[in-house]
Each structure stands twice: as C-alpha cells, then as structure tokens.
Amino acid sequence: MPTRLSRSPRASAPTRSLRTQHFLSVVDLTPSELGDVLTTAAMLKKERRARVAGRPGASALQGQHVALLFEKPSLRTRCTFEIAIRELGGDVITPSQDVAMGEREPIADVARNLERWVSGVVIRTFEQDRLVQFAAAAPSLHVINALSDEEHPCQALADLLTLQEHLGDLRGRTVAFVGDGNNVATSLAQGALMLGMHVHLATPDGYEFRPDIEAQLTAGARLGATLTTFRHARDAVRGVAAVYTDAWTSMGREAEAQQRRKVFAPYQVNEALMAAAGDAVFMHCLPAHRGEEATDEVMDGPASIIFDQAENRLHAQKGLLMLLMGGRQ
Ligand code: CP
Ligand code: NVA
C-alpha cells in the first residue's frame, strides 16, 4: 500500500468527513451526508461570490493531485472539476484517453499505477461496473463518478443544490422527470427521494427505470417521499414544483437516435407542457438538443434554471471534494 500524501487540515467549518471512500453513486452517501455536501457547497458558493479572503476550502486539497479520466465528451463536468480542484488548492492531471481506461493495459493496472501518484480519480465512462473495478483495484484512491451509462451523481448534487435555492426545503415537493429513464434521471431520483422529495417519471414504454433500480429507489426514499411512474407527460407534470428533461439519446447510444426521436416526440417539454405544470421551474442537465426534448421557448423562458444548474456543478463538486478528500490523512 503506498504512503498517502499528507494533507493540510481544513481551515474552518464544515469539518465532518464522509464515511465513503468513493463517490460512485448518490446512494454512497447517507441522507445526512448528502445534506452536508449541499450545505458545504452552498457555503463555498457564497464565499466564492463574496471573494472572501482565505476561503475555508482554499487549502483543503493542498498537496493532492487528482486525475481526470474521461472516455466520453464533456464541457461542464470537466471544466468544473478542474476549477474545483484548483480552487481547493489541489492539482489536476489529465492522462490522454488512449492510455487511461483499459485499452492499452488492464483497467486494474491503470488504477494501481495512478494510486502511486494521485489521491483521487474522476472518471467518465460507460458501464458503472468499470468504476467499481477501478475502485476495487486501488482502494486507497478516492474514485468519483463523473457519469456512467447508469448514473450521473455529480449532476444530481448540482440539481439538488439548485432546487434548494429555488424552492427552499424540498420535503414534500415534487420533481417530474420527462423522457428517458436514464443516468441523470436515476441519480436525480435517488437524491430527491433521500431528501424527502416526491419523484414523477414519465417515459415511453420500455424506457422506465429497471425494476431493480425502482426497488432500490423506493427503499431509499425518506420522509414519506414517493416515486410514481406515468405514461403521459401531462399527467406527470400537473402541479409539480420542477419539470426536468434530458437528451433522448445518451452518449454511447447514437445508433438509436433516429428511432428514439420518434418514440420520445410526445415527451417534448414545450410551452404547452409547462403550462400544464403550472408554476414549475424547468431543468435540464445540458447539453440539450433544442427543438427535440425541449423547445427554445422553454430553455430560454422565465421558468428555466438550466444555467443555475450548470453553475452549481462547480459548487456542488467543491462541496463533495472537500468532504470526501479534504479532511483525511
Ligand atoms: N451535464 C453534463 O454532465 O455536461 P457535460 O457532458 O458537458 O459534462
Ligand atoms: N444522459 C446524458 C447526460 C449527458 C450529461 C448522457 O449520458 O449522454
């Protein structure tokens, strides 16, 4: 086992570390830890905006390197992790894709090499199992899921922070996800249900959550939160606090794009659907395919909080990094 790099203690509150070594899924956190990450993120956001001198997080990752390994394209996740790590006093390395994730040598060997040089690895990949393999091979690393086919937990942190900013206490409120029951929908539902928020999911036949995922989501619900599935988008959005959609075709499924455009057409979020929702905010993780899953009028309309979500990727990931990696020796 390599010697861990020494870390400077955090300058001030918050001081609680997470029990988990890795962040591969929202459910790696307890509901209370999820709340701590969001509180820390909100504090770091406030202090960044106020340009507070000697910010509490500024040396949280001092002396630590974090590797970014991305097998799929990214704007938001890559930029915000790079900035987050640097603002917390750490340093970033970005090994090229052709050497990073098991093409040139087994994934476990990549992990065991990196373990000798860096403290954390942020990975965007295909199957979630690749993240699990990576983490198992190098248990002293902190592995963070920057999107897999199945989950996008860092997006969910930013989404929940954004919802809290716009709605206040999330308990008893409802978010409707309209479209594909995909990675973004899964992570959002995990986090929302953990915080006591009801989740509506409207999908075409065959694009719902898998039964095992649905069972896990229901088991993780707290404070009376419920998950309800719908076939029609209009039924799902009536009276909710937030309407969320994502691309109909996720990265890696491009061959299905034409077929999906037909199947998902009735699930477009347009002004008529937002009117059916009433007084709801509109959310999208981005990138969007304008004119497909959402119209320009909705994306750029008064209810849209999509760029708040994008901004909050930075603050949410800083909160996560600080509590995951900032206080451990
Ligand atoms: N929302 C999101 O993860 O964006 P990127 O794919 O650009 O990172
Ligand atoms: N569901 C999308 C999210 C992109 C941020 C995808 O996986 O491509």
mmCIF file of C-alpha atoms in Angstrom, residues 3-321:
data_model
loop_
_atom_site.group_PDB
_atom_site.id
_atom_site.type_symbol
_atom_site.label_atom_id
_atom_site.label_comp_id
_atom_site.label_asym_id
_atom_site.label_seq_id
_atom_site.Cartn_x
_atom_site.Cartn_y
_atom_site.Cartn_z
ATOM 1 C CA THR A 3 2.068 6.061 1.654
ATOM 2 C CA ARG A 4 -0.699 8.603 1.429
ATOM 3 C CA LEU A 5 0.198 12.190 0.710
ATOM 4 C CA SER A 6 -0.052 14.369 3.772
ATOM 5 C CA ARG A 7 -2.906 16.843 3.748
ATOM 6 C CA SER A 8 -3.317 20.139 5.453
ATOM 7 C CA PRO A 9 -6.336 20.345 7.723
ATOM 8 C CA ARG A 10 -9.318 22.385 6.638
ATOM 9 C CA ALA A 11 -9.128 25.987 7.739
ATOM 10 C CA SER A 12 -12.603 26.062 9.279
ATOM 11 C CA ALA A 13 -16.071 24.507 9.214
ATOM 12 C CA PRO A 14 -17.501 22.292 7.841
ATOM 13 C CA THR A 15 -15.456 19.595 9.491
ATOM 14 C CA ARG A 16 -17.387 16.358 9.002
ATOM 15 C CA SER A 17 -15.887 13.859 6.553
ATOM 16 C CA LEU A 18 -17.879 11.329 4.586
ATOM 17 C CA ARG A 19 -17.778 7.665 5.583
ATOM 18 C CA THR A 20 -17.446 6.531 1.989
ATOM 19 C CA GLN A 21 -14.054 6.352 0.264
ATOM 20 C CA HIS A 22 -15.596 6.723 -3.208
ATOM 21 C CA PHE A 23 -18.486 8.590 -4.782
ATOM 22 C CA LEU A 24 -19.756 6.247 -7.474
ATOM 23 C CA SER A 25 -23.428 6.811 -6.725
ATOM 24 C CA VAL A 26 -25.626 9.208 -4.765
ATOM 25 C CA VAL A 27 -26.519 6.239 -2.559
ATOM 26 C CA ASP A 28 -22.893 6.027 -1.391
ATOM 27 C CA LEU A 29 -23.947 8.924 0.873
ATOM 28 C CA THR A 30 -26.383 8.757 3.748
ATOM 29 C CA PRO A 31 -29.233 11.280 3.557
ATOM 30 C CA SER A 32 -27.497 13.294 6.263
ATOM 31 C CA GLU A 33 -24.170 13.239 4.361
ATOM 32 C CA LEU A 34 -25.976 14.351 1.212
ATOM 33 C CA GLY A 35 -27.328 17.273 3.216
ATOM 34 C CA ASP A 36 -23.803 18.048 4.473
ATOM 35 C CA VAL A 37 -22.395 18.109 0.921
ATOM 36 C CA LEU A 38 -25.136 20.503 -0.187
ATOM 37 C CA THR A 39 -24.644 22.757 2.853
ATOM 38 C CA THR A 40 -20.891 22.835 2.245
ATOM 39 C CA ALA A 41 -21.467 23.597 -1.433
ATOM 40 C CA ALA A 42 -23.800 26.481 -0.583
ATOM 41 C CA MET A 43 -21.235 27.894 1.852
ATOM 42 C CA LEU A 44 -18.403 27.637 -0.681
ATOM 43 C CA LYS A 45 -20.600 29.280 -3.326
ATOM 44 C CA LYS A 46 -21.398 32.187 -1.032
ATOM 45 C CA GLU A 47 -17.775 32.698 -0.146
ATOM 46 C CA ARG A 48 -16.608 32.487 -3.739
ATOM 47 C CA ARG A 49 -19.152 35.147 -4.699
ATOM 48 C CA ALA A 50 -18.136 37.368 -1.802
ATOM 49 C CA ARG A 51 -14.470 36.824 -2.712
ATOM 50 C CA VAL A 52 -13.754 36.034 0.932
ATOM 51 C CA ALA A 53 -10.014 36.193 1.612
ATOM 52 C CA GLY A 54 -8.506 32.948 2.958
ATOM 53 C CA ARG A 55 -11.603 30.949 1.978
ATOM 54 C CA PRO A 56 -12.143 27.877 4.196
ATOM 55 C CA GLY A 57 -11.739 25.462 1.324
ATOM 56 C CA ALA A 58 -8.696 27.101 -0.242
ATOM 57 C CA SER A 59 -6.167 24.595 1.085
ATOM 58 C CA ALA A 60 -8.441 21.561 1.504
ATOM 59 C CA LEU A 61 -6.698 19.623 -1.280
ATOM 60 C CA GLN A 62 -3.252 21.154 -0.865
ATOM 61 C CA GLY A 63 -0.534 18.702 -1.917
ATOM 62 C CA GLN A 64 -3.028 16.384 -3.605
ATOM 63 C CA HIS A 65 -3.248 15.530 -7.280
ATOM 64 C CA VAL A 66 -6.452 14.400 -8.943
ATOM 65 C CA ALA A 67 -6.552 12.636 -12.331
ATOM 66 C CA LEU A 68 -9.416 13.209 -14.767
ATOM 67 C CA LEU A 69 -10.098 10.183 -16.980
ATOM 68 C CA PHE A 70 -12.877 10.839 -19.499
ATOM 69 C CA GLU A 71 -13.985 8.264 -22.088
ATOM 70 C CA LYS A 72 -16.871 10.442 -23.318
ATOM 71 C CA PRO A 73 -17.048 14.149 -24.240
ATOM 72 C CA SER A 74 -17.690 16.751 -21.548
ATOM 73 C CA LEU A 75 -17.886 20.521 -21.207
ATOM 74 C CA ARG A 76 -19.473 21.132 -17.798
ATOM 75 C CA THR A 77 -18.106 18.215 -15.794
ATOM 76 C CA ARG A 78 -14.514 18.550 -16.982
ATOM 77 C CA CYS A 79 -14.336 22.346 -16.594
ATOM 78 C CA THR A 80 -15.990 22.393 -13.191
ATOM 79 C CA PHE A 81 -13.837 19.595 -11.773
ATOM 80 C CA GLU A 82 -10.659 21.306 -12.990
ATOM 81 C CA ILE A 83 -11.698 24.601 -11.427
ATOM 82 C CA ALA A 84 -12.999 22.966 -8.242
ATOM 83 C CA ILE A 85 -9.791 21.030 -7.610
ATOM 84 C CA ARG A 86 -7.600 24.079 -8.254
ATOM 85 C CA GLU A 87 -9.737 26.367 -6.097
ATOM 86 C CA LEU A 88 -9.400 23.869 -3.249
ATOM 87 C CA GLY A 89 -5.622 24.012 -3.589
ATOM 88 C CA GLY A 90 -5.126 20.708 -5.413
ATOM 89 C CA ASP A 91 -3.622 19.975 -8.809
ATOM 90 C CA VAL A 92 -5.115 18.219 -11.840
ATOM 91 C CA ILE A 93 -3.632 15.792 -14.340
ATOM 92 C CA THR A 94 -5.438 14.677 -17.495
ATOM 93 C CA PRO A 95 -3.936 11.485 -18.936
ATOM 94 C CA SER A 96 -4.947 11.025 -22.554
ATOM 95 C CA GLN A 97 -7.896 8.783 -23.360
ATOM 96 C CA ASP A 98 -5.812 6.238 -25.295
ATOM 97 C CA VAL A 99 -3.878 5.252 -22.169
ATOM 98 C CA ALA A 100 -6.465 5.827 -19.482
ATOM 99 C CA MET A 101 -9.219 3.248 -19.254
ATOM 100 C CA GLY A 102 -8.101 -0.212 -20.214
ATOM 101 C CA GLU A 103 -7.394 -0.043 -23.947
ATOM 102 C CA ARG A 104 -3.623 -0.275 -23.559
ATOM 103 C CA GLU A 105 -3.421 -2.215 -20.299
ATOM 104 C CA PRO A 106 -5.968 -3.707 -17.894
ATOM 105 C CA ILE A 107 -8.086 -1.190 -16.046
ATOM 106 C CA ALA A 108 -6.870 -2.567 -12.709
ATOM 107 C CA ASP A 109 -3.257 -1.844 -13.684
ATOM 108 C CA VAL A 110 -4.143 1.731 -14.666
ATOM 109 C CA ALA A 111 -5.712 2.155 -11.227
ATOM 110 C CA ARG A 112 -2.725 0.618 -9.417
ATOM 111 C CA ASN A 113 -0.320 2.946 -11.237
ATOM 112 C CA LEU A 114 -2.354 6.054 -10.554
ATOM 113 C CA GLU A 115 -2.682 5.070 -6.907
ATOM 114 C CA ARG A 116 1.081 5.648 -6.542
ATOM 115 C CA TRP A 117 0.861 9.220 -7.813
ATOM 116 C CA VAL A 118 -2.510 10.777 -7.111
ATOM 117 C CA SER A 119 -5.121 10.841 -4.330
ATOM 118 C CA GLY A 120 -8.255 10.964 -6.420
ATOM 119 C CA VAL A 121 -9.541 9.973 -9.843
ATOM 120 C CA VAL A 122 -12.597 11.451 -11.557
ATOM 121 C CA ILE A 123 -13.892 9.057 -14.210
ATOM 122 C CA ARG A 124 -16.440 9.382 -17.028
ATOM 123 C CA THR A 125 -17.037 6.030 -18.637
ATOM 124 C CA PHE A 126 -19.562 3.518 -19.988
ATOM 125 C CA GLU A 127 -20.674 0.693 -17.663
ATOM 126 C CA GLN A 128 -20.855 1.558 -13.968
ATOM 127 C CA ASP A 129 -19.005 -1.708 -13.367
ATOM 128 C CA ARG A 130 -15.828 -0.167 -14.812
ATOM 129 C CA LEU A 131 -15.865 2.347 -11.965
ATOM 130 C CA VAL A 132 -16.411 -0.430 -9.456
ATOM 131 C CA GLN A 133 -13.472 -2.387 -10.918
ATOM 132 C CA PHE A 134 -11.247 0.680 -10.827
ATOM 133 C CA ALA A 135 -12.116 1.456 -7.202
ATOM 134 C CA ALA A 136 -11.618 -2.164 -6.121
ATOM 135 C CA ALA A 137 -8.147 -2.316 -7.692
ATOM 136 C CA ALA A 138 -6.859 0.785 -5.911
ATOM 137 C CA PRO A 139 -8.691 1.069 -2.619
ATOM 138 C CA SER A 140 -6.661 3.979 -1.257
ATOM 139 C CA LEU A 141 -7.712 6.215 -4.156
ATOM 140 C CA HIS A 142 -10.873 8.309 -4.000
ATOM 141 C CA VAL A 143 -12.813 7.447 -7.140
ATOM 142 C CA ILE A 144 -15.567 9.837 -8.296
ATOM 143 C CA ASN A 145 -18.174 9.008 -10.939
ATOM 144 C CA ALA A 146 -18.280 11.818 -13.496
ATOM 145 C CA LEU A 147 -21.040 9.982 -15.445
ATOM 146 C CA SER A 148 -21.554 6.372 -16.380
ATOM 147 C CA ASP A 149 -24.215 4.753 -18.541
ATOM 148 C CA GLU A 150 -26.224 4.110 -15.391
ATOM 149 C CA GLU A 151 -25.664 7.123 -13.099
ATOM 150 C CA HIS A 152 -24.569 10.765 -13.019
ATOM 151 C CA PRO A 153 -24.302 11.502 -9.284
ATOM 152 C CA CYS A 154 -22.338 14.777 -9.542
ATOM 153 C CA GLN A 155 -25.110 16.170 -11.739
ATOM 154 C CA ALA A 156 -27.634 15.222 -9.059
ATOM 155 C CA LEU A 157 -25.674 17.129 -6.390
ATOM 156 C CA ALA A 158 -25.843 20.276 -8.518
ATOM 157 C CA ASP A 159 -29.521 19.689 -9.323
ATOM 158 C CA LEU A 160 -30.464 19.310 -5.666
ATOM 159 C CA LEU A 161 -28.474 22.404 -4.699
ATOM 160 C CA THR A 162 -30.288 24.327 -7.455
ATOM 161 C CA LEU A 163 -33.671 23.025 -6.342
ATOM 162 C CA GLN A 164 -32.941 24.055 -2.751
ATOM 163 C CA GLU A 165 -32.001 27.550 -3.915
ATOM 164 C CA HIS A 166 -35.230 27.950 -5.864
ATOM 165 C CA LEU A 167 -37.683 26.018 -3.684
ATOM 166 C CA GLY A 168 -36.199 26.075 -0.175
ATOM 167 C CA ASP A 169 -36.959 22.919 1.809
ATOM 168 C CA LEU A 170 -37.505 20.082 -0.658
ATOM 169 C CA ARG A 171 -39.547 17.865 1.673
ATOM 170 C CA GLY A 172 -42.985 17.174 0.216
ATOM 171 C CA ARG A 173 -42.256 18.981 -3.072
ATOM 172 C CA THR A 174 -42.336 17.103 -6.415
ATOM 173 C CA VAL A 175 -39.959 16.929 -9.362
ATOM 174 C CA ALA A 176 -41.199 15.404 -12.640
ATOM 175 C CA PHE A 177 -38.622 13.854 -14.968
ATOM 176 C CA VAL A 178 -39.973 13.591 -18.527
ATOM 177 C CA GLY A 179 -38.250 11.487 -21.210
ATOM 178 C CA ASP A 180 -35.693 8.703 -20.874
ATOM 179 C CA GLY A 181 -35.295 6.917 -17.531
ATOM 180 C CA ASN A 182 -31.541 7.343 -17.910
ATOM 181 C CA ASN A 183 -28.416 8.023 -15.827
ATOM 182 C CA VAL A 184 -29.437 11.609 -14.992
ATOM 183 C CA ALA A 185 -32.975 10.556 -14.055
ATOM 184 C CA THR A 186 -31.688 7.757 -11.827
ATOM 185 C CA SER A 187 -29.271 9.925 -9.849
ATOM 186 C CA LEU A 188 -31.782 12.760 -9.533
ATOM 187 C CA ALA A 189 -34.430 10.344 -8.254
ATOM 188 C CA GLN A 190 -32.001 8.781 -5.762
ATOM 189 C CA GLY A 191 -31.075 12.145 -4.273
ATOM 190 C CA ALA A 192 -34.547 13.697 -4.356
ATOM 191 C CA LEU A 193 -36.147 10.708 -2.640
ATOM 192 C CA MET A 194 -33.400 10.676 0.014
ATOM 193 C CA LEU A 195 -34.246 14.307 0.835
ATOM 194 C CA GLY A 196 -37.990 13.662 1.050
ATOM 195 C CA MET A 197 -38.944 14.919 -2.390
ATOM 196 C CA HIS A 198 -41.582 13.095 -4.463
ATOM 197 C CA VAL A 199 -40.460 11.988 -7.929
ATOM 198 C CA HIS A 200 -42.657 11.561 -11.008
ATOM 199 C CA LEU A 201 -41.183 9.765 -14.012
ATOM 200 C CA ALA A 202 -42.922 9.934 -17.417
ATOM 201 C CA THR A 203 -41.399 7.706 -20.095
ATOM 202 C CA PRO A 204 -42.414 5.791 -23.199
ATOM 203 C CA ASP A 205 -42.937 2.063 -22.802
ATOM 204 C CA GLY A 206 -39.563 0.371 -22.391
ATOM 205 C CA TYR A 207 -37.660 3.422 -21.119
ATOM 206 C CA GLU A 208 -38.677 3.290 -17.450
ATOM 207 C CA PHE A 209 -36.288 2.578 -14.579
ATOM 208 C CA ARG A 210 -35.289 -1.095 -14.427
ATOM 209 C CA PRO A 211 -37.323 -2.952 -11.763
ATOM 210 C CA ASP A 212 -34.237 -3.426 -9.543
ATOM 211 C CA ILE A 213 -33.443 0.305 -9.760
ATOM 212 C CA GLU A 214 -37.040 1.182 -8.966
ATOM 213 C CA ALA A 215 -36.951 -1.104 -5.923
ATOM 214 C CA GLN A 216 -33.672 0.457 -4.747
ATOM 215 C CA LEU A 217 -35.103 3.958 -5.227
ATOM 216 C CA THR A 218 -38.220 3.176 -3.260
ATOM 217 C CA ALA A 219 -36.175 1.597 -0.471
ATOM 218 C CA GLY A 220 -34.010 4.715 -0.255
ATOM 219 C CA ALA A 221 -36.926 7.155 0.000
ATOM 220 C CA ARG A 222 -37.148 9.123 3.250
ATOM 221 C CA LEU A 223 -39.649 11.427 4.980
ATOM 222 C CA GLY A 224 -42.641 9.976 3.139
ATOM 223 C CA ALA A 225 -41.265 10.589 -0.361
ATOM 224 C CA THR A 226 -42.730 8.521 -3.181
ATOM 225 C CA LEU A 227 -41.785 7.519 -6.720
ATOM 226 C CA THR A 228 -44.646 7.411 -9.241
ATOM 227 C CA THR A 229 -44.358 6.414 -12.884
ATOM 228 C CA PHE A 230 -46.525 7.776 -15.705
ATOM 229 C CA ARG A 231 -47.039 7.039 -19.391
ATOM 230 C CA HIS A 232 -48.233 10.547 -20.283
ATOM 231 C CA ALA A 233 -46.083 13.610 -19.659
ATOM 232 C CA ARG A 234 -49.105 15.830 -18.940
ATOM 233 C CA ASP A 235 -50.231 13.591 -16.096
ATOM 234 C CA ALA A 236 -46.733 13.580 -14.608
ATOM 235 C CA VAL A 237 -46.214 17.352 -14.542
ATOM 236 C CA ARG A 238 -49.550 18.554 -13.170
ATOM 237 C CA GLY A 239 -48.916 20.704 -10.092
ATOM 238 C CA VAL A 240 -45.218 19.804 -9.670
ATOM 239 C CA ALA A 241 -42.516 22.207 -8.490
ATOM 240 C CA ALA A 242 -39.975 21.277 -11.183
ATOM 241 C CA VAL A 243 -40.028 19.731 -14.661
ATOM 242 C CA TYR A 244 -36.750 18.081 -15.718
ATOM 243 C CA THR A 245 -35.745 16.601 -19.045
ATOM 244 C CA ASP A 246 -32.553 15.322 -20.692
ATOM 245 C CA ALA A 247 -31.415 14.225 -24.144
ATOM 246 C CA TRP A 248 -33.470 11.435 -25.680
ATOM 247 C CA THR A 249 -30.252 9.749 -26.838
ATOM 248 C CA SER A 250 -27.434 9.499 -24.321
ATOM 249 C CA MET A 251 -23.759 9.230 -25.225
ATOM 250 C CA GLY A 252 -22.928 5.752 -26.496
ATOM 251 C CA ARG A 253 -26.442 5.140 -27.891
ATOM 252 C CA GLU A 254 -26.127 7.275 -31.013
ATOM 253 C CA ALA A 255 -27.127 4.373 -33.287
ATOM 254 C CA GLU A 256 -30.626 4.515 -31.737
ATOM 255 C CA ALA A 257 -31.077 8.272 -32.245
ATOM 256 C CA GLN A 258 -33.485 8.114 -35.179
ATOM 257 C CA GLN A 259 -35.752 5.559 -33.534
ATOM 258 C CA ARG A 260 -35.680 7.481 -30.244
ATOM 259 C CA ARG A 261 -36.698 10.754 -31.926
ATOM 260 C CA LYS A 262 -39.951 9.044 -32.952
ATOM 261 C CA VAL A 263 -40.620 7.312 -29.644
ATOM 262 C CA PHE A 264 -39.905 10.362 -27.490
ATOM 263 C CA ALA A 265 -41.670 13.009 -29.616
ATOM 264 C CA PRO A 266 -44.738 13.108 -27.300
ATOM 265 C CA TYR A 267 -42.411 13.804 -24.360
ATOM 266 C CA GLN A 268 -41.084 17.138 -25.614
ATOM 267 C CA VAL A 269 -41.097 19.847 -22.932
ATOM 268 C CA ASN A 270 -42.727 22.820 -24.647
ATOM 269 C CA GLU A 271 -44.784 25.798 -23.534
ATOM 270 C CA ALA A 272 -47.988 23.727 -23.514
ATOM 271 C CA LEU A 273 -46.450 21.162 -21.165
ATOM 272 C CA MET A 274 -45.044 23.856 -18.873
ATOM 273 C CA ALA A 275 -48.491 25.500 -18.808
ATOM 274 C CA ALA A 276 -49.967 22.140 -17.797
ATOM 275 C CA ALA A 277 -47.428 22.002 -14.963
ATOM 276 C CA GLY A 278 -48.462 25.417 -13.644
ATOM 277 C CA ASP A 279 -45.844 27.252 -11.626
ATOM 278 C CA ALA A 280 -42.869 24.915 -12.155
ATOM 279 C CA VAL A 281 -39.207 25.626 -12.811
ATOM 280 C CA PHE A 282 -37.613 23.974 -15.851
ATOM 281 C CA MET A 283 -34.422 21.954 -15.534
ATOM 282 C CA HIS A 284 -32.011 20.258 -17.959
ATOM 283 C CA CYS A 285 -28.534 18.910 -17.238
ATOM 284 C CA LEU A 286 -27.263 20.031 -20.683
ATOM 285 C CA PRO A 287 -26.125 19.548 -23.382
ATOM 286 C CA ALA A 288 -29.580 19.997 -24.925
ATOM 287 C CA HIS A 289 -30.878 19.172 -28.354
ATOM 288 C CA ARG A 290 -33.022 22.251 -28.752
ATOM 289 C CA GLY A 291 -36.242 21.534 -30.597
ATOM 290 C CA GLU A 292 -36.153 17.871 -29.542
ATOM 291 C CA GLU A 293 -36.532 17.195 -25.818
ATOM 292 C CA ALA A 294 -37.171 20.905 -25.096
ATOM 293 C CA THR A 295 -38.059 23.949 -27.175
ATOM 294 C CA ASP A 296 -36.106 27.209 -27.255
ATOM 295 C CA GLU A 297 -39.082 28.970 -25.638
ATOM 296 C CA VAL A 298 -38.804 26.725 -22.577
ATOM 297 C CA MET A 299 -34.993 26.556 -22.483
ATOM 298 C CA ASP A 300 -34.747 30.359 -22.587
ATOM 299 C CA GLY A 301 -38.039 31.118 -20.834
ATOM 300 C CA PRO A 302 -38.627 32.661 -17.408
ATOM 301 C CA ALA A 303 -39.026 29.297 -15.654
ATOM 302 C CA SER A 304 -35.697 27.957 -16.904
ATOM 303 C CA ILE A 305 -32.952 27.443 -14.300
ATOM 304 C CA ILE A 306 -30.642 25.444 -16.555
ATOM 305 C CA PHE A 307 -27.624 27.740 -16.210
ATOM 306 C CA ASP A 308 -28.006 27.828 -12.427
ATOM 307 C CA GLN A 309 -27.683 24.057 -12.604
ATOM 308 C CA ALA A 310 -24.564 24.410 -14.765
ATOM 309 C CA GLU A 311 -23.024 26.928 -12.367
ATOM 310 C CA ASN A 312 -23.817 24.723 -9.404
ATOM 311 C CA ARG A 313 -21.825 21.844 -10.878
ATOM 312 C CA LEU A 314 -18.783 23.776 -9.652
ATOM 313 C CA HIS A 315 -20.022 24.496 -6.143
ATOM 314 C CA ALA A 316 -21.537 21.046 -5.609
ATOM 315 C CA GLN A 317 -18.326 19.300 -6.666
ATOM 316 C CA LYS A 318 -16.288 21.564 -4.401
ATOM 317 C CA GLY A 319 -18.533 20.555 -1.514
ATOM 318 C CA LEU A 320 -18.099 16.902 -2.425
ATOM 319 C CA LEU A 321 -14.305 17.101 -2.834
#
